[in-house]
JSON list of C-alpha atoms in Angstrom, two decimals:
[
{"chain": "I", "resi": 13, "resn": "MET", "atom": "CA", "xyz": [-0.88, 4.39, 14.52]},
{"chain": "I", "resi": 14, "resn": "LYS", "atom": "CA", "xyz": [0.87, 5.05, 17.82]},
{"chain": "I", "resi": 15, "resn": "ASN", "atom": "CA", "xyz": [0.59, 1.38, 18.79]},
{"chain": "I", "resi": 16, "resn": "LEU", "atom": "CA", "xyz": [2.21, 0.45, 15.43]},
{"chain": "I", "resi": 17, "resn": "PHE", "atom": "CA", "xyz": [5.23, 2.80, 16.10]},
{"chain": "I", "resi": 18, "resn": "VAL", "atom": "CA", "xyz": [5.69, 1.32, 19.59]},
{"chain": "I", "resi": 19, "resn": "LEU", "atom": "CA", "xyz": [5.59, -2.23, 18.05]},
{"chain": "I", "resi": 20, "resn": "LEU", "atom": "CA", "xyz": [8.19, -1.38, 15.47]},
{"chain": "I", "resi": 21, "resn": "LEU", "atom": "CA", "xyz": [10.68, 0.06, 17.94]},
{"chain": "I", "resi": 22, "resn": "PHE", "atom": "CA", "xyz": [10.16, -3.04, 20.11]},
{"chain": "I", "resi": 23, "resn": "LEU", "atom": "CA", "xyz": [11.06, -5.24, 17.19]},
{"chain": "I", "resi": 24, "resn": "LEU", "atom": "CA", "xyz": [14.19, -3.18, 16.39]},
{"chain": "I", "resi": 25, "resn": "ILE", "atom": "CA", "xyz": [15.35, -3.20, 19.99]},
{"chain": "I", "resi": 26, "resn": "ASN", "atom": "CA", "xyz": [14.67, -7.10, 20.27]},
{"chain": "I", "resi": 27, "resn": "SER", "atom": "CA", "xyz": [16.64, -7.85, 17.15]},
{"chain": "I", "resi": 28, "resn": "LEU", "atom": "CA", "xyz": [19.50, -5.61, 18.25]},
{"chain": "I", "resi": 29, "resn": "GLN", "atom": "CA", "xyz": [19.82, -7.58, 21.71]},
{"chain": "I", "resi": 30, "resn": "ALA", "atom": "CA", "xyz": [19.32, -10.99, 19.94]},
{"chain": "I", "resi": 31, "resn": "GLN", "atom": "CA", "xyz": [22.01, -10.79, 17.39]},
{"chain": "I", "resi": 32, "resn": "GLY", "atom": "CA", "xyz": [24.75, -13.72, 17.30]},
{"chain": "I", "resi": 33, "resn": "THR", "atom": "CA", "xyz": [28.38, -13.70, 16.60]},
{"chain": "I", "resi": 34, "resn": "GLU", "atom": "CA", "xyz": [28.04, -14.18, 12.75]},
{"chain": "I", "resi": 35, "resn": "GLU", "atom": "CA", "xyz": [27.08, -10.79, 11.97]},
{"chain": "I", "resi": 36, "resn": "LYS", "atom": "CA", "xyz": [28.40, -8.97, 8.88]},
{"chain": "I", "resi": 37, "resn": "ALA", "atom": "CA", "xyz": [30.36, -5.83, 9.52]},
{"chain": "I", "resi": 38, "resn": "ILE", "atom": "CA", "xyz": [27.96, -2.76, 9.65]},
{"chain": "I", "resi": 39, "resn": "PHE", "atom": "CA", "xyz": [27.42, -0.98, 6.36]},
{"chain": "I", "resi": 40, "resn": "SER", "atom": "CA", "xyz": [29.29, -3.85, 4.57]},
{"chain": "I", "resi": 41, "resn": "ASN", "atom": "CA", "xyz": [26.26, -4.77, 2.27]},
{"chain": "I", "resi": 42, "resn": "VAL", "atom": "CA", "xyz": [24.86, -1.82, 0.19]},
{"chain": "I", "resi": 43, "resn": "ASN", "atom": "CA", "xyz": [21.90, -2.11, -2.05]},
{"chain": "I", "resi": 44, "resn": "PHE", "atom": "CA", "xyz": [19.80, -0.01, -4.46]},
{"chain": "I", "resi": 45, "resn": "SER", "atom": "CA", "xyz": [16.00, 0.01, -4.91]},
{"chain": "I", "resi": 46, "resn": "VAL", "atom": "CA", "xyz": [13.63, 1.15, -7.63]},
{"chain": "I", "resi": 47, "resn": "LEU", "atom": "CA", "xyz": [10.11, 1.10, -6.75]},
{"chain": "I", "resi": 48, "resn": "SER", "atom": "CA", "xyz": [6.74, 2.70, -8.21]},
{"chain": "I", "resi": 49, "resn": "GLY", "atom": "CA", "xyz": [3.11, 2.35, -7.47]},
{"chain": "I", "resi": 50, "resn": "MET", "atom": "CA", "xyz": [0.06, 4.35, -6.40]},
{"chain": "I", "resi": 51, "resn": "SER", "atom": "CA", "xyz": [-0.60, 6.93, -3.46]},
{"chain": "I", "resi": 52, "resn": "PHE", "atom": "CA", "xyz": [-4.07, 7.91, -2.35]},
{"chain": "I", "resi": 53, "resn": "ASN", "atom": "CA", "xyz": [-6.23, 9.30, 0.47]},
{"chain": "I", "resi": 54, "resn": "SER", "atom": "CA", "xyz": [-9.35, 8.05, -1.09]},
{"chain": "I", "resi": 55, "resn": "SER", "atom": "CA", "xyz": [-10.06, 5.64, -3.92]},
{"chain": "I", "resi": 56, "resn": "PRO", "atom": "CA", "xyz": [-11.57, 8.28, -6.51]},
{"chain": "I", "resi": 57, "resn": "THR", "atom": "CA", "xyz": [-8.35, 10.29, -6.27]},
{"chain": "I", "resi": 58, "resn": "VAL", "atom": "CA", "xyz": [-5.45, 8.03, -6.96]},
{"chain": "I", "resi": 59, "resn": "GLY", "atom": "CA", "xyz": [-1.93, 9.38, -7.75]},
{"chain": "I", "resi": 60, "resn": "GLY", "atom": "CA", "xyz": [1.22, 7.82, -8.73]},
{"chain": "I", "resi": 61, "resn": "SER", "atom": "CA", "xyz": [4.61, 7.42, -6.99]},
{"chain": "I", "resi": 62, "resn": "ILE", "atom": "CA", "xyz": [8.13, 6.53, -7.78]},
{"chain": "I", "resi": 63, "resn": "CYS", "atom": "CA", "xyz": [10.80, 5.90, -5.24]},
{"chain": "I", "resi": 64, "resn": "LEU", "atom": "CA", "xyz": [14.64, 5.57, -5.36]},
{"chain": "I", "resi": 65, "resn": "GLU", "atom": "CA", "xyz": [16.47, 3.98, -2.16]},
{"chain": "I", "resi": 66, "resn": "VAL", "atom": "CA", "xyz": [20.01, 3.22, -1.06]},
{"chain": "I", "resi": 67, "resn": "LYS", "atom": "CA", "xyz": [20.20, 1.02, 1.94]},
{"chain": "I", "resi": 68, "resn": "ALA", "atom": "CA", "xyz": [22.96, -0.55, 4.06]},
{"chain": "I", "resi": 69, "resn": "ASN", "atom": "CA", "xyz": [22.85, -3.21, 6.74]},
{"chain": "I", "resi": 70, "resn": "ILE", "atom": "CA", "xyz": [23.36, -2.38, 10.34]},
{"chain": "I", "resi": 71, "resn": "THR", "atom": "CA", "xyz": [22.66, -6.02, 11.47]},
{"chain": "I", "resi": 72, "resn": "SER", "atom": "CA", "xyz": [21.61, -9.18, 9.49]},
{"chain": "I", "resi": 73, "resn": "ASN", "atom": "CA", "xyz": [17.91, -8.26, 10.14]},
{"chain": "I", "resi": 74, "resn": "ILE", "atom": "CA", "xyz": [18.20, -4.38, 9.92]},
{"chain": "I", "resi": 75, "resn": "ASN", "atom": "CA", "xyz": [18.76, -2.10, 7.08]},
{"chain": "I", "resi": 76, "resn": "THR", "atom": "CA", "xyz": [19.16, 1.62, 7.29]},
{"chain": "I", "resi": 77, "resn": "LYS", "atom": "CA", "xyz": [18.07, 3.57, 4.23]},
{"chain": "I", "resi": 78, "resn": "ILE", "atom": "CA", "xyz": [17.78, 6.90, 2.43]},
{"chain": "I", "resi": 79, "resn": "SER", "atom": "CA", "xyz": [15.18, 7.55, -0.05]},
{"chain": "I", "resi": 80, "resn": "VAL", "atom": "CA", "xyz": [13.99, 10.30, -2.61]},
{"chain": "I", "resi": 81, "resn": "GLY", "atom": "CA", "xyz": [10.85, 9.99, -4.67]},
{"chain": "I", "resi": 82, "resn": "TYR", "atom": "CA", "xyz": [8.21, 11.75, -6.74]},
{"chain": "I", "resi": 83, "resn": "THR", "atom": "CA", "xyz": [4.56, 11.62, -5.80]},
{"chain": "I", "resi": 84, "resn": "LYS", "atom": "CA", "xyz": [1.35, 13.09, -7.30]},
{"chain": "I", "resi": 85, "resn": "LEU", "atom": "CA", "xyz": [-1.42, 13.17, -4.49]},
{"chain": "I", "resi": 86, "resn": "PHE", "atom": "CA", "xyz": [-4.94, 14.44, -4.81]},
{"chain": "I", "resi": 87, "resn": "ASP", "atom": "CA", "xyz": [-7.22, 15.94, -2.26]},
{"chain": "I", "resi": 88, "resn": "LYS", "atom": "CA", "xyz": [-10.77, 15.73, -2.92]},
{"chain": "I", "resi": 89, "resn": "ILE", "atom": "CA", "xyz": [-12.18, 19.17, -1.74]},
{"chain": "I", "resi": 90, "resn": "SER", "atom": "CA", "xyz": [-14.65, 21.47, -3.08]},
{"chain": "I", "resi": 91, "resn": "TYR", "atom": "CA", "xyz": [-14.77, 25.44, -2.97]},
{"chain": "I", "resi": 92, "resn": "ASP", "atom": "CA", "xyz": [-15.40, 28.46, -5.03]},
{"chain": "I", "resi": 93, "resn": "ILE", "atom": "CA", "xyz": [-13.01, 31.34, -5.91]},
{"chain": "I", "resi": 94, "resn": "LYS", "atom": "CA", "xyz": [-14.54, 34.55, -7.07]},
{"chain": "I", "resi": 95, "resn": "ASN", "atom": "CA", "xyz": [-12.51, 37.20, -8.80]},
{"chain": "I", "resi": 96, "resn": "TYR", "atom": "CA", "xyz": [-12.62, 38.87, -12.17]},
{"chain": "I", "resi": 97, "resn": "LYS", "atom": "CA", "xyz": [-10.40, 39.45, -15.38]},
{"chain": "I", "resi": 98, "resn": "PHE", "atom": "CA", "xyz": [-9.83, 42.25, -17.75]},
{"chain": "I", "resi": 99, "resn": "VAL", "atom": "CA", "xyz": [-10.71, 41.93, -21.39]},
{"chain": "I", "resi": 100, "resn": "SER", "atom": "CA", "xyz": [-9.99, 44.10, -24.16]},
{"chain": "I", "resi": 101, "resn": "PHE", "atom": "CA", "xyz": [-11.02, 43.25, -27.90]},
{"chain": "I", "resi": 102, "resn": "SER", "atom": "CA", "xyz": [-11.42, 45.40, -30.88]},
{"chain": "I", "resi": 103, "resn": "GLY", "atom": "CA", "xyz": [-11.22, 48.52, -28.79]},
{"chain": "I", "resi": 104, "resn": "ILE", "atom": "CA", "xyz": [-13.81, 47.33, -26.34]},
{"chain": "I", "resi": 105, "resn": "SER", "atom": "CA", "xyz": [-12.70, 46.83, -22.74]},
{"chain": "I", "resi": 106, "resn": "LYS", "atom": "CA", "xyz": [-14.55, 45.13, -20.21]},
{"chain": "I", "resi": 107, "resn": "TYR", "atom": "CA", "xyz": [-14.14, 43.68, -16.45]},
{"chain": "I", "resi": 108, "resn": "VAL", "atom": "CA", "xyz": [-15.59, 39.99, -16.64]},
{"chain": "I", "resi": 109, "resn": "THR", "atom": "CA", "xyz": [-16.60, 38.18, -13.52]},
{"chain": "I", "resi": 110, "resn": "ARG", "atom": "CA", "xyz": [-15.12, 34.97, -12.90]},
{"chain": "I", "resi": 111, "resn": "LEU", "atom": "CA", "xyz": [-16.04, 31.90, -10.63]},
{"chain": "I", "resi": 112, "resn": "TYR", "atom": "CA", "xyz": [-13.46, 28.88, -10.43]},
{"chain": "I", "resi": 113, "resn": "ALA", "atom": "CA", "xyz": [-15.08, 25.90, -8.90]},
{"chain": "I", "resi": 114, "resn": "VAL", "atom": "CA", "xyz": [-12.33, 23.96, -7.34]},
{"chain": "I", "resi": 115, "resn": "ASP", "atom": "CA", "xyz": [-13.09, 20.10, -7.04]},
{"chain": "I", "resi": 116, "resn": "ARG", "atom": "CA", "xyz": [-9.57, 19.01, -5.86]},
{"chain": "I", "resi": 117, "resn": "ILE", "atom": "CA", "xyz": [-5.97, 20.02, -5.07]},
{"chain": "I", "resi": 118, "resn": "LYS", "atom": "CA", "xyz": [-3.10, 18.32, -6.82]},
{"chain": "I", "resi": 119, "resn": "TYR", "atom": "CA", "xyz": [0.13, 18.15, -4.82]},
{"chain": "I", "resi": 120, "resn": "THR", "atom": "CA", "xyz": [3.45, 17.33, -6.71]},
{"chain": "I", "resi": 121, "resn": "ILE", "atom": "CA", "xyz": [5.70, 16.03, -4.02]},
{"chain": "I", "resi": 122, "resn": "ILE", "atom": "CA", "xyz": [9.39, 15.21, -3.83]},
{"chain": "I", "resi": 123, "resn": "PRO", "atom": "CA", "xyz": [9.79, 13.53, -0.51]},
{"chain": "I", "resi": 124, "resn": "ILE", "atom": "CA", "xyz": [13.35, 12.92, 0.81]},
{"chain": "I", "resi": 125, "resn": "THR", "atom": "CA", "xyz": [13.44, 10.40, 3.95]},
{"chain": "I", "resi": 126, "resn": "ILE", "atom": "CA", "xyz": [15.70, 8.25, 6.06]},
{"chain": "I", "resi": 127, "resn": "GLY", "atom": "CA", "xyz": [14.42, 5.14, 7.85]},
{"chain": "I", "resi": 128, "resn": "ALA", "atom": "CA", "xyz": [15.05, 1.55, 8.75]},
{"chain": "I", "resi": 129, "resn": "GLU", "atom": "CA", "xyz": [13.68, -2.04, 7.71]},
{"chain": "I", "resi": 130, "resn": "TYR", "atom": "CA", "xyz": [13.45, -4.77, 10.10]},
{"chain": "I", "resi": 131, "resn": "PHE", "atom": "CA", "xyz": [13.46, -8.34, 8.45]},
{"chain": "I", "resi": 132, "resn": "ILE", "atom": "CA", "xyz": [11.21, -10.60, 10.40]},
{"chain": "I", "resi": 133, "resn": "SER", "atom": "CA", "xyz": [12.84, -13.64, 8.71]},
{"chain": "I", "resi": 134, "resn": "LYS", "atom": "CA", "xyz": [15.75, -14.05, 6.27]},
{"chain": "I", "resi": 135, "resn": "THR", "atom": "CA", "xyz": [14.06, -16.55, 4.08]},
{"chain": "I", "resi": 136, "resn": "LYS", "atom": "CA", "xyz": [13.69, -16.60, 0.37]},
{"chain": "I", "resi": 137, "resn": "LEU", "atom": "CA", "xyz": [10.14, -15.01, 0.91]},
{"chain": "I", "resi": 138, "resn": "ALA", "atom": "CA", "xyz": [11.00, -12.43, 3.69]},
{"chain": "I", "resi": 139, "resn": "PRO", "atom": "CA", "xyz": [8.60, -10.15, 5.44]},
{"chain": "I", "resi": 140, "resn": "PHE", "atom": "CA", "xyz": [9.60, -6.86, 7.02]},
{"chain": "I", "resi": 141, "resn": "VAL", "atom": "CA", "xyz": [8.37, -3.87, 8.63]},
{"chain": "I", "resi": 142, "resn": "LEU", "atom": "CA", "xyz": [9.72, -0.31, 8.02]},
{"chain": "I", "resi": 143, "resn": "PHE", "atom": "CA", "xyz": [9.76, 3.14, 9.25]},
{"chain": "I", "resi": 144, "resn": "GLU", "atom": "CA", "xyz": [10.54, 6.41, 7.67]},
{"chain": "I", "resi": 145, "resn": "ALA", "atom": "CA", "xyz": [10.93, 10.12, 8.62]},
{"chain": "I", "resi": 146, "resn": "GLY", "atom": "CA", "xyz": [11.67, 13.13, 6.37]},
{"chain": "I", "resi": 147, "resn": "TYR", "atom": "CA", "xyz": [10.41, 16.10, 4.49]},
{"chain": "I", "resi": 148, "resn": "ASN", "atom": "CA", "xyz": [8.12, 16.76, 1.80]},
{"chain": "I", "resi": 149, "resn": "PHE", "atom": "CA", "xyz": [9.13, 19.41, -0.94]},
{"chain": "I", "resi": 150, "resn": "SER", "atom": "CA", "xyz": [5.58, 20.25, -2.50]},
{"chain": "I", "resi": 151, "resn": "SER", "atom": "CA", "xyz": [3.83, 22.39, -4.82]},
{"chain": "I", "resi": 152, "resn": "ALA", "atom": "CA", "xyz": [-0.11, 22.70, -5.18]},
{"chain": "I", "resi": 153, "resn": "PHE", "atom": "CA", "xyz": [-2.45, 23.27, -7.79]},
{"chain": "I", "resi": 154, "resn": "ALA", "atom": "CA", "xyz": [-6.30, 23.60, -7.50]},
{"chain": "I", "resi": 155, "resn": "GLU", "atom": "CA", "xyz": [-8.18, 21.90, -10.28]},
{"chain": "I", "resi": 156, "resn": "GLY", "atom": "CA", "xyz": [-11.67, 22.75, -11.26]},
{"chain": "I", "resi": 157, "resn": "ASN", "atom": "CA", "xyz": [-13.68, 24.39, -13.72]},
{"chain": "I", "resi": 158, "resn": "THR", "atom": "CA", "xyz": [-14.03, 28.14, -14.87]},
{"chain": "I", "resi": 159, "resn": "TYR", "atom": "CA", "xyz": [-17.09, 30.03, -15.46]},
{"chain": "I", "resi": 160, "resn": "ASP", "atom": "CA", "xyz": [-16.71, 33.61, -16.96]},
{"chain": "I", "resi": 161, "resn": "GLY", "atom": "CA", "xyz": [-19.25, 36.14, -16.80]},
{"chain": "I", "resi": 162, "resn": "ILE", "atom": "CA", "xyz": [-21.10, 34.48, -14.15]},
{"chain": "I", "resi": 163, "resn": "ALA", "atom": "CA", "xyz": [-22.26, 37.59, -12.24]},
{"chain": "I", "resi": 164, "resn": "GLY", "atom": "CA", "xyz": [-21.90, 40.05, -15.17]},
{"chain": "I", "resi": 165, "resn": "THR", "atom": "CA", "xyz": [-19.68, 42.23, -17.17]},
{"chain": "I", "resi": 166, "resn": "TYR", "atom": "CA", "xyz": [-18.76, 45.79, -16.35]},
{"chain": "I", "resi": 167, "resn": "ASP", "atom": "CA", "xyz": [-17.25, 48.83, -17.70]},
{"chain": "I", "resi": 168, "resn": "THR", "atom": "CA", "xyz": [-15.27, 49.87, -14.38]},
{"chain": "I", "resi": 169, "resn": "VAL", "atom": "CA", "xyz": [-13.65, 48.01, -11.51]},
{"chain": "I", "resi": 170, "resn": "ASP", "atom": "CA", "xyz": [-16.02, 49.99, -9.19]},
{"chain": "I", "resi": 171, "resn": "GLU", "atom": "CA", "xyz": [-19.02, 48.45, -10.67]},
{"chain": "I", "resi": 172, "resn": "ILE", "atom": "CA", "xyz": [-17.91, 44.85, -9.99]},
{"chain": "I", "resi": 173, "resn": "PRO", "atom": "CA", "xyz": [-19.90, 43.25, -6.73]},
{"chain": "I", "resi": 174, "resn": "ASP", "atom": "CA", "xyz": [-17.69, 43.19, -3.82]},
{"chain": "I", "resi": 175, "resn": "GLU", "atom": "CA", "xyz": [-17.46, 39.37, -3.61]},
{"chain": "I", "resi": 176, "resn": "TYR", "atom": "CA", "xyz": [-15.88, 39.32, -6.95]},
{"chain": "I", "resi": 177, "resn": "ASN", "atom": "CA", "xyz": [-13.72, 42.36, -6.62]},
{"chain": "I", "resi": 178, "resn": "LYS", "atom": "CA", "xyz": [-10.93, 40.80, -4.55]},
{"chain": "I", "resi": 179, "resn": "ASN", "atom": "CA", "xyz": [-7.75, 38.57, -5.36]},
{"chain": "I", "resi": 180, "resn": "ALA", "atom": "CA", "xyz": [-7.82, 34.95, -4.39]},
{"chain": "I", "resi": 181, "resn": "SER", "atom": "CA", "xyz": [-5.67, 33.92, -1.40]},
{"chain": "I", "resi": 182, "resn": "ALA", "atom": "CA", "xyz": [-2.61, 31.88, -2.05]},
{"chain": "I", "resi": 183, "resn": "LEU", "atom": "CA", "xyz": [-2.76, 28.11, -1.83]},
{"chain": "I", "resi": 184, "resn": "GLU", "atom": "CA", "xyz": [-0.38, 26.57, 0.61]},
{"chain": "I", "resi": 185, "resn": "ASP", "atom": "CA", "xyz": [2.00, 24.33, -1.20]},
{"chain": "I", "resi": 186, "resn": "GLY", "atom": "CA", "xyz": [1.90, 21.66, 1.21]},
{"chain": "I", "resi": 187, "resn": "SER", "atom": "CA", "xyz": [5.84, 21.40, 2.14]},
{"chain": "I", "resi": 188, "resn": "SER", "atom": "CA", "xyz": [6.28, 19.75, 5.51]},
{"chain": "I", "resi": 189, "resn": "ILE", "atom": "CA", "xyz": [7.44, 16.92, 7.67]},
{"chain": "I", "resi": 190, "resn": "THR", "atom": "CA", "xyz": [6.48, 13.50, 6.62]},
{"chain": "I", "resi": 191, "resn": "LEU", "atom": "CA", "xyz": [6.49, 10.09, 8.66]},
{"chain": "I", "resi": 192, "resn": "GLY", "atom": "CA", "xyz": [5.78, 6.47, 7.36]},
{"chain": "I", "resi": 193, "resn": "ILE", "atom": "CA", "xyz": [5.15, 3.20, 8.89]},
{"chain": "I", "resi": 194, "resn": "GLY", "atom": "CA", "xyz": [4.42, 0.05, 6.87]},
{"chain": "I", "resi": 195, "resn": "ALA", "atom": "CA", "xyz": [5.17, -3.58, 6.04]},
{"chain": "I", "resi": 196, "resn": "GLY", "atom": "CA", "xyz": [6.15, -5.62, 2.99]},
{"chain": "I", "resi": 197, "resn": "VAL", "atom": "CA", "xyz": [7.71, -8.81, 1.57]},
{"chain": "I", "resi": 198, "resn": "LYS", "atom": "CA", "xyz": [10.61, -9.20, -0.51]},
{"chain": "I", "resi": 199, "resn": "TYR", "atom": "CA", "xyz": [11.02, -12.42, -2.74]},
{"chain": "I", "resi": 200, "resn": "LEU", "atom": "CA", "xyz": [14.64, -13.36, -3.69]},
{"chain": "I", "resi": 201, "resn": "LEU", "atom": "CA", "xyz": [14.89, -13.98, -7.54]},
{"chain": "I", "resi": 202, "resn": "THR", "atom": "CA", "xyz": [18.62, -14.26, -7.57]},
{"chain": "I", "resi": 203, "resn": "GLU", "atom": "CA", "xyz": [21.78, -14.02, -5.17]},
{"chain": "I", "resi": 204, "resn": "THR", "atom": "CA", "xyz": [21.64, -10.16, -6.07]},
{"chain": "I", "resi": 205, "resn": "ILE", "atom": "CA", "xyz": [18.19, -9.33, -7.08]},
{"chain": "I", "resi": 206, "resn": "ASP", "atom": "CA", "xyz": [14.74, -9.46, -5.27]},
{"chain": "I", "resi": 207, "resn": "VAL", "atom": "CA", "xyz": [11.30, -8.28, -5.83]},
{"chain": "I", "resi": 208, "resn": "ASN", "atom": "CA", "xyz": [10.04, -5.90, -3.32]},
{"chain": "I", "resi": 209, "resn": "PHE", "atom": "CA", "xyz": [6.37, -5.24, -2.41]},
{"chain": "I", "resi": 210, "resn": "ARG", "atom": "CA", "xyz": [5.26, -2.90, 0.54]},
{"chain": "I", "resi": 211, "resn": "TYR", "atom": "CA", "xyz": [2.50, -0.77, 1.96]},
{"chain": "I", "resi": 212, "resn": "VAL", "atom": "CA", "xyz": [3.17, 2.39, 3.83]},
{"chain": "I", "resi": 213, "resn": "TYR", "atom": "CA", "xyz": [0.82, 4.89, 5.65]},
{"chain": "I", "resi": 214, "resn": "ARG", "atom": "CA", "xyz": [2.02, 8.15, 5.42]},
{"chain": "I", "resi": 215, "resn": "TYR", "atom": "CA", "xyz": [1.60, 11.00, 7.92]},
{"chain": "I", "resi": 216, "resn": "ASN", "atom": "CA", "xyz": [2.02, 14.42, 6.24]},
{"chain": "I", "resi": 217, "resn": "GLU", "atom": "CA", "xyz": [2.08, 17.42, 8.56]},
{"chain": "I", "resi": 218, "resn": "ALA", "atom": "CA", "xyz": [0.79, 20.19, 6.23]},
{"chain": "I", "resi": 219, "resn": "ILE", "atom": "CA", "xyz": [-1.65, 18.05, 3.88]},
{"chain": "I", "resi": 220, "resn": "ILE", "atom": "CA", "xyz": [-3.65, 14.89, 3.80]},
{"chain": "I", "resi": 221, "resn": "ASN", "atom": "CA", "xyz": [-2.32, 11.73, 5.05]},
{"chain": "I", "resi": 222, "resn": "ASN", "atom": "CA", "xyz": [-2.04, 8.99, 2.45]},
{"chain": "I", "resi": 223, "resn": "HIS", "atom": "CA", "xyz": [-1.85, 5.36, 1.63]},
{"chain": "I", "resi": 224, "resn": "GLN", "atom": "CA", "xyz": [0.86, 4.18, -0.49]},
{"chain": "I", "resi": 225, "resn": "PHE", "atom": "CA", "xyz": [1.34, 0.83, -2.38]},
{"chain": "I", "resi": 226, "resn": "LEU", "atom": "CA", "xyz": [4.91, 0.03, -4.08]},
{"chain": "I", "resi": 227, "resn": "ILE", "atom": "CA", "xyz": [6.41, -2.69, -5.98]},
{"chain": "I", "resi": 228, "resn": "GLY", "atom": "CA", "xyz": [9.96, -2.82, -7.41]},
{"chain": "I", "resi": 229, "resn": "PHE", "atom": "CA", "xyz": [13.41, -4.38, -7.53]},
{"chain": "I", "resi": 230, "resn": "THR", "atom": "CA", "xyz": [16.47, -4.28, -5.20]},
{"chain": "I", "resi": 231, "resn": "PHE", "atom": "CA", "xyz": [19.95, -4.88, -6.47]}
]
């Protein structure tokens, strides 16, 4: 991944040095993109993504952009949470042991990023590379199956086995820095609308890294 970052930096610098005299003024061309697709770390746990972007030209081949999105990402992980619950019915009160068998973590993420696109050519079918950096505002939820009474029911808290007589530790929400690097292609439909397809590999500081495939329109 480090080599990809170095290559992208080289392309950006080379493009800036090679610009001719027929350049548009900086920020003279502003566009909006709407994209959707999938995000995943491994194929059995595919989530969805939506991305909204505003971009403006720096040179004829380089755009700067700011993005906000919404992503559901799943981490395939297994572990057990042991605790108890208090049940009262028809005047009878019991402490019931409970096992929650977690089989994956669902992250709901709102990423906000800034970045740049470098267009390798400015043809009707134009390939590009991109870089993004920003922050994930995230929440996490452990998904799995619940088994009540697995280690018995009891009349008092003191009778509950020690491994069930405790509170589960809080789940980290996953909010953290994110970096993305990728490549794509855009196809010009009209003078003002193009189709945009891209792949992004995303590094997330506090949670699993993920692959992202997005397709959408730029206006």
